[in-house]
């Protein structure tokens, strides 16, 4: 895939590196170098919306004691992971599209890919815990206050959220042991493990299998469990007596369901493109990666601001 991109003048020097810690070369949008400043303005607006929106959600929940409930603790976790995902890609995106700085040291690339993948796994885990919260609220409403407590949500949330980064650490560190040769060109403006591993001039079977297993037993398992919880929720809602009760019960899930779709659909699209679309045009890879990393952090604050009555009420009070 990297060979599809035109070589940058600095690549002549980089192509001879075979020892550890090569300087990698990140790519913007090939063929659009003359308008990259305008592209950055578009990205800047997306970053502005994502960072300010998620900070706004965190501040609202922090400063309003009546929002200190399990559901809003989980929303705080979601806003935090979205904020982390946005900040993880910000340095290299700014460097490429504004300062024309395409090089990144291998160590910095490791840190960035660890942050990007960690926050992605965290977001998947948060959405899973949120689905369990909605499952209990609808299927066992009388026991909700007993089962879902603030302390229990924070404890379980931290355990589930940290499983991804802890499991991810070995394969990111293992990249340091591989030799790298050839043109060290990545096809995005940020570092992803599935791209860097393809630049190694050695057998990377362990990393590939470990990475696939990690995705299956975290993200894919989360998606299956979320789908099962919504299956039970739909079954429970369908048994309610009146149409108004069914509509009211399901409306409590709409924000979370939108967040699930916004996160998992681009992620699955990106995974399919990387694994089965090796001969797809470079624009397809770029589009899927940017949608996956930039769109969910931008849309989630909007979704919860529109769909959550308590947050709408706080916003209306602030606006006067």
XYZ file of C-alpha atoms in Angstrom:
320
model
C 0.000 0.000 0.000
C 2.733 2.579 0.817
C 4.258 2.073 -2.636
C 1.185 3.650 -4.193
C 2.250 7.100 -2.993
C 4.794 9.350 -4.732
C 8.125 9.648 -2.982
C 8.883 12.790 -1.040
C 12.387 14.341 -1.481
C 13.348 13.263 2.042
C 12.473 9.633 1.270
C 15.734 9.191 -0.670
C 17.570 9.437 2.635
C 15.016 7.441 4.587
C 14.994 4.487 2.194
C 18.513 3.451 3.191
C 17.684 3.092 6.900
C 17.736 -0.487 8.107
C 18.540 -0.020 11.776
C 16.055 0.553 14.591
C 14.298 3.912 15.056
C 13.836 4.953 11.437
C 12.253 8.252 10.621
C 8.822 7.445 9.237
C 7.066 9.570 6.666
C 3.382 10.430 7.126
C 1.206 11.253 4.133
C -1.396 13.938 3.622
C -3.605 13.777 0.542
C -1.478 12.855 -2.502
C -2.081 15.212 -5.399
C -3.667 17.873 -3.187
C -0.485 19.322 -1.675
C -1.220 22.792 -3.070
C -4.481 23.095 -1.138
C -3.412 21.382 2.098
C -3.846 24.631 4.033
C -7.505 24.668 3.017
C -7.830 21.002 3.963
C -6.415 21.852 7.369
C -9.090 24.505 7.886
C -11.699 21.769 7.423
C -9.861 19.490 9.864
C -9.402 22.387 12.284
C -13.154 22.984 12.380
C -13.717 19.288 13.091
C -11.112 19.352 15.884
C -12.660 22.516 17.287
C -16.107 20.950 17.385
C -14.827 17.675 18.864
C -12.579 19.153 21.556
C -14.896 21.988 22.582
C -17.987 19.749 22.460
C -16.513 17.027 24.658
C -14.992 19.546 27.075
C -18.424 21.179 27.250
C -20.064 17.842 28.148
C -17.441 17.186 30.847
C -17.842 20.680 32.328
C -21.651 20.440 32.367
C -21.567 17.104 34.200
C -18.858 18.273 36.595
C -20.606 21.523 37.559
C -24.154 20.189 37.897
C -24.545 17.951 40.983
C -27.917 16.583 39.821
C -26.059 15.007 36.862
C -23.767 13.034 39.195
C -25.542 9.780 38.394
C -24.283 6.503 36.862
C -25.585 7.325 33.377
C -23.733 10.644 33.311
C -20.576 9.131 34.774
C -20.588 6.850 31.741
C -21.210 9.814 29.452
C -18.182 11.483 31.063
C -16.086 8.409 30.233
C -17.306 8.596 26.619
C -16.488 12.316 26.348
C -13.035 11.682 27.843
C -12.221 8.936 25.317
C -13.466 11.083 22.420
C -11.318 13.942 23.670
C -8.291 11.643 23.908
C -8.886 10.306 20.400
C -9.003 13.834 18.971
C -5.892 15.015 20.809
C -3.963 11.870 19.740
C -4.154 12.737 16.041
C -3.870 16.512 16.409
C -0.028 16.982 16.465
C 0.777 15.132 13.241
C -2.284 16.436 11.385
C -1.319 20.024 12.212
C 2.311 19.270 11.302
C 1.434 17.885 7.884
C -1.318 20.201 6.705
C -0.063 23.470 8.200
C 3.712 23.194 8.668
C 4.479 20.692 5.862
C 6.284 18.497 8.406
C 5.831 14.879 7.309
C 8.568 13.129 9.291
C 7.979 11.424 12.639
C 10.461 9.527 14.790
C 9.673 5.891 15.413
C 9.297 6.376 19.180
C 6.812 9.211 18.686
C 4.932 7.048 16.177
C 4.715 4.248 18.768
C 3.280 6.644 21.346
C 0.733 7.998 18.890
C -0.452 4.585 17.695
C -0.738 3.384 21.308
C -2.890 6.407 22.173
C -5.094 6.107 19.074
C -5.747 2.378 19.482
C -6.079 2.643 23.275
C -8.747 5.335 23.107
C -10.538 3.361 20.380
C -10.639 0.267 22.611
C -11.697 2.447 25.542
C -14.594 3.902 23.563
C -15.758 0.431 22.581
C -15.660 -0.617 26.243
C -17.562 2.484 27.392
C -20.286 1.838 24.836
C -20.557 -1.743 26.118
C -20.980 -0.604 29.738
C -23.510 2.015 28.611
C -25.507 -0.697 26.828
C -25.614 -2.705 30.068
C -26.839 0.415 31.866
C -29.685 0.800 29.338
C -30.426 -2.940 29.549
C -30.898 -2.784 33.335
C -32.881 0.498 33.128
C -35.426 -0.976 30.707
C -35.527 -4.660 31.632
C -35.202 -4.285 35.441
C -36.360 -0.709 36.200
C -37.333 -1.435 39.810
C -33.873 -2.827 40.600
C -31.929 -0.210 38.633
C -30.924 1.898 41.644
C -29.676 -1.207 43.457
C -27.739 -2.746 40.551
C -26.347 0.430 38.945
C -24.634 2.555 41.579
C -22.142 5.337 40.936
C -19.336 3.559 42.764
C -19.971 0.301 40.928
C -20.088 2.038 37.533
C -16.775 3.808 38.143
C -15.098 0.594 39.367
C -16.374 -1.639 36.579
C -15.891 1.091 34.000
C -12.215 1.533 34.873
C -11.568 -2.223 34.742
C -13.265 -2.656 31.373
C -11.756 0.510 29.924
C -8.169 -0.366 30.896
C -8.259 -3.876 29.415
C -7.578 -2.606 25.883
C -4.507 -0.439 26.613
C -2.978 -3.116 28.860
C -3.448 -5.798 26.190
C -2.225 -3.442 23.453
C 1.056 -2.536 25.148
C 3.019 -5.741 24.231
C 2.536 -5.536 20.452
C 3.328 -1.811 20.388
C 6.548 -2.377 22.353
C 7.416 -5.397 20.201
C 7.621 -3.151 17.143
C 10.902 -1.880 18.585
C 12.504 -5.287 18.055
C 11.802 -5.485 14.301
C 14.231 -4.345 11.588
C 12.851 -1.830 9.099
C 14.024 -1.249 5.564
C 12.836 0.237 2.300
C 10.791 3.391 1.982
C 9.219 4.130 5.354
C 6.054 5.759 4.011
C 2.713 5.554 5.836
C -0.489 6.307 3.977
C -2.150 8.463 6.656
C -1.396 11.603 8.632
C -1.114 9.512 11.815
C 0.394 6.176 12.887
C -1.663 2.980 12.933
C -0.285 -0.402 14.009
C -1.637 -2.238 10.965
C 0.400 0.058 8.706
C 3.675 0.225 10.623
C 3.827 -3.567 10.963
C 3.810 -3.894 7.157
C 7.077 -1.917 6.965
C 9.060 -4.498 8.969
C 11.486 -6.687 7.004
C 10.907 -9.801 9.085
C 8.218 -12.279 10.012
C 5.447 -10.421 11.858
C 3.012 -13.328 12.221
C 2.844 -12.998 16.008
C 1.972 -9.304 15.874
C -0.627 -9.890 13.165
C -2.296 -12.761 15.037
C -2.080 -10.958 18.384
C -3.567 -7.804 16.878
C -6.388 -9.747 15.219
C -7.118 -11.613 18.468
C -7.126 -8.354 20.384
C -9.688 -6.838 18.019
C -11.845 -9.976 18.131
C -11.840 -10.316 21.915
C -12.340 -6.624 22.653
C -14.068 -4.633 19.923
C -15.895 -7.488 18.191
C -16.890 -9.074 21.498
C -18.146 -5.686 22.701
C -20.217 -5.316 19.532
C -21.743 -8.794 19.942
C -22.623 -8.122 23.591
C -24.126 -4.729 22.686
C -26.209 -6.387 19.977
C -27.390 -9.071 22.438
C -28.345 -6.432 25.018
C -30.375 -4.544 22.413
C -32.018 -7.785 21.347
C -33.251 -8.285 24.926
C -34.212 -4.601 25.163
C -36.301 -4.811 21.981
C -37.979 -7.976 23.246
C -38.814 -6.261 26.542
C -40.055 -3.074 24.855
C -42.268 -5.084 22.475
C -44.068 -6.612 25.468
C -45.087 -3.245 26.924
C -48.809 -2.584 26.899
C -49.166 0.721 25.068
C -47.438 2.325 22.108
C -46.587 5.374 24.240
C -44.785 3.199 26.804
C -42.838 1.421 24.071
C -41.831 4.708 22.467
C -40.837 6.274 25.797
C -38.787 3.218 26.790
C -36.921 3.062 23.496
C -36.261 6.813 23.446
C -34.004 6.323 26.472
C -31.708 4.290 24.176
C -31.613 6.501 21.088
C -28.546 8.539 22.110
C -26.526 5.445 22.949
C -27.675 3.604 19.821
C -26.614 6.541 17.634
C -23.208 6.625 19.363
C -22.797 2.871 18.764
C -23.544 3.235 15.040
C -21.330 6.305 14.666
C -18.394 4.454 16.240
C -18.680 0.865 15.001
C -19.756 1.400 11.375
C -16.611 3.406 10.389
C -14.388 1.071 12.458
C -15.709 -2.013 10.675
C -15.369 -0.242 7.333
C -11.740 0.649 8.050
C -10.921 -2.925 9.158
C -12.484 -4.377 6.005
C -10.598 -1.935 3.781
C -7.254 -2.730 5.457
C -7.728 -6.499 5.309
C -9.546 -6.996 2.002
C -9.109 -3.748 0.066
C -5.355 -3.705 -0.484
C -5.879 -2.839 -4.137
C -8.502 -0.184 -3.434
C -7.648 3.420 -4.409
C -5.609 5.285 -1.748
C -8.467 7.761 -1.370
C -10.669 4.974 0.030
C -8.146 4.168 2.791
C -7.712 7.842 3.612
C -11.439 8.512 3.710
C -12.268 5.533 5.949
C -9.440 6.260 8.404
C -10.353 9.928 8.720
C -14.075 9.220 9.111
C -13.317 6.623 11.808
C -11.060 8.908 13.853
C -12.639 12.334 13.346
C -16.394 11.830 13.013
C -17.380 10.023 16.290
C -15.643 12.549 18.612
C -17.331 15.375 16.704
C -20.830 13.881 16.554
C -21.185 12.314 20.023
C -21.454 15.649 21.913
C -24.044 16.815 19.375
C -26.033 13.585 19.703
C -26.120 13.724 23.502
C -26.821 17.454 23.564
C -29.844 16.994 21.301
C -31.178 13.688 22.628
C -30.602 14.049 26.386
C -33.263 16.099 28.145
C -31.146 17.009 31.173
C -28.266 18.315 29.048
C -30.697 20.248 26.833
C -32.153 21.800 29.975
C -28.715 22.885 31.243
C -27.843 24.334 27.798
C -31.118 26.268 27.668
C -30.389 27.711 31.128
C -26.910 28.767 30.041
C -28.278 30.423 26.909
C -30.677 32.303 28.992
